[in-house]
Amino acid sequence: MLLALMTLSGHAQRTIENFDYGWQFQLGKADPQHLDTTGWRTVDVPHDFQIEQPWVAPSTDEKEDHSDGASNFKSRLSARGFKEMGEGWYVKTFTPAENLKNKRVLLDFEGIMYVADVYLNGELVGGTDYGYVGFEIDLSKKLRYGQPNTIAVRASTGNPTDSRWYTGGGLFRDVHLVTTNAQQYFVRHPLYVTTKDNREIHLQMEVANYTKSNEVNLQVDLLDADGKTIYTEKKALPFERRMKTNELKWAPITLNNAHLWDIDDPYLYTARVTLYDNNGQPIDQATTKFGIRTFEVGPDFGLKLNGKKVLLKGIANHHTLGALGAAAYPRAMEKRLKLLKDFGFNHIRTSHNPYSESFLNLCDSLGFIVLDELYDKWLQQYTGGRTPWMEQWPYQLPEWVKRDRNHASIAIWSLGNELQTYATLPFGDWGVTPYRMLKSVLQRYDDTRKVTVAMHPRGRNLQTDSLPCDLAMITDIQAYNYRYMYFPGDRQKFPRMTFYQSEANLSMMGPNFFGMDLDKVIGLAYWGMIDYLGESMGWPRKGWTDGVFDISLQPKPMAYLVRSMFKPDEPVCHIGIIDSKADKTEWNGVIFSNDGMSDHWNRKAGTKLSLKVFTNADKVELIENGHKIAEQENTTDPKSRNQLRFDNVEYQPGYLEAVAYKNGRRVASHRIETTGDMKRLQLSADTEKWHADGQDLQHIRVTAVDSKGRRAFSAQQKLTFTVDGDARIVAVDNGNNTSNELHATNVRSLYNGSALVILRAGKKAGKVVLKVKDDAGHSAKLVLVTQ
């Protein structure tokens, strides 16, 4: 691989080379001084080596469940998704061109999971102790120009107790090789854009200058969402040479009649800043997207966006992407975000670590409001496990803030989660001093947003539960996990406080939303609404199963309760059959329980069933085979609002229909039917264009259907997938988080008549044919095209 520098008018420009493809990989140990990659396999980034490993069931001397808390793991791997810990090595050889000798050459990692070391030609040159935060390594003085150079990366998942959830392992985010001018250049994350009064734009750029010049020449261009230049100016700014890098401020730019960023109209501008040498030649350039908007936080209204009250209706999930593990595919993130948006979500809490920049870009463009979180606990154990936290944060916090501060979607910074009960935190005052320390440094880089920490539900004041803990007394926003019932009392005692339910549980869904003063709170984030790997409550569950979407992204019946709450102006009506009694589990002092539900009508004749109808209408009628068998009015009682329960419904084959009425008019309905045996397999792909860029994904849903094309829920056959064309299978799933089948393979059983296969495009555009056959003789194929 030969890398050469792009030039413009003979002068060096910044180049960014995608370094994601063609890595040699081996699971297990290696010697960076004596690398032999014979027999290693080729992988492309993003890559999660842990998702490829077999499940590890609890041993006979282990309990099968997991209770959260400091080092309190009842099963060694239940928190980490029953995948073994280990390390993987990635090796790539490239030849830098001779003309790069006088340039800066950087290797940029957006993240390596979970801790990592990077070697160049056998020499340790960098690494990370907390893989959620990116870093770059200056290779300029160590490269052998014109000769082959070898990059080797050791990535480790650490010990089981180093994280409370499934992290994945490896090069799970993008890698780039960056070259710049060596004398004058933009530093890492150089641009900082803020706005005032929704019309005034303030721009700061951080420049390095190793010349003798006392000024630097810059041009600023602002572009609208269509790419049209709406402002341009070029001028020299004074540079203080005693400091090799300066943060330079541009004069405020006034943009009258600006197009504001909003959740329903997420309009984005682009700032482009070009650096010129003294001969007027461009030598570096930096760009960033930004939105013009104003967030306000206050106890009387919660949160305002551009002067209007907005209620956060959100989700708090981990960074992983189901069957793909931790591999950060933008397309998979987009699919999730669009699903959430469709069900009324408008908010993401990035629990409990920085997500990829691709995710934030999508939140900007799709109109989500983000609470951006840096850490779980301020302890070595939960930040990689190998280096004291006090040695880590001085780099990680500025890197995080400088990377993320221009994102229009980010409204609030969060510095940690459920940590105020840990006596072992630095300074011994239950987090007060670390918070003040972190906040002070954070505001050095961005002072335009409020700052908080999510509070442990059991962590009230040490003297009395009637008062908030000491840490909650000093945060800008009072973020309580689950304990929304404390809001009224704490507000009465401390009228200055503004409340946000930073985690809310499924078993209290409804009361924990309607039971808040929605006019005054910021909102809430429901925990684990998409099932995920890790944090299992007991084998054979491979992870969290209390979501309203299964791990393959199919909505469960309870998803329609969320929809009915989050989209009050859209009529909602959906039946959920209660299949099992509530499975109660205590987690962090909070009871999690939920009746197992399904929404099919294939039962045993004569069975007496209990069910719920989720609706935001005034009244529901229940009709079985043409006969009205029950009706019920909705209520304003938070415990049963929008979830109407019907008991002793006798099953008879045919159909069951719920019909919802508002103001006496039929507004919505949901009908479930008794289906026949499976007759064929049906394949359906995402409707978006599939790009031949080497990374884009196609999610194909496989459904077993009867003779009338209805889903046959009883079908459980094993499927085998094959692909012809420039694409490959990267994951399979079926929504069953208790299955012992693996995700990184081409075989998966139907579950409730459904399965999912995910394809990764190659770089050659053309026809791709997916074929599937089951072990009962059925087969199907789908012809796709990459563009």
Coordinates of C-alpha atoms in Angstrom, one line a residue, residues 15-20 23 106-110 135-137 173-179 695:
T15 CA -5.0 14.5 3.5
I16 CA -7.1 11.9 5.4
E17 CA -6.5 8.4 4.2
N18 CA -9.1 5.7 5.2
F19 CA -7.1 3.0 7.1
D20 CA -10.0 0.7 7.7
W23 CA -5.8 -5.6 8.5
L106 CA -0.5 11.0 12.1
L107 CA -2.3 7.8 12.8
D108 CA -5.8 8.6 14.1
F109 CA -7.9 6.0 16.0
E110 CA -11.5 7.0 16.9
F135 CA -6.4 9.6 20.1
E136 CA -3.8 10.2 17.5
I137 CA -0.1 9.3 17.2
R173 CA -14.3 2.5 15.1
D174 CA -12.6 4.1 12.1
V175 CA -8.9 4.4 11.7
H176 CA -7.3 7.1 9.5
L177 CA -3.8 8.2 8.3
V178 CA -3.6 12.0 8.3
T179 CA -0.9 14.1 6.8
Q695 CA -19.0 -0.3 4.9

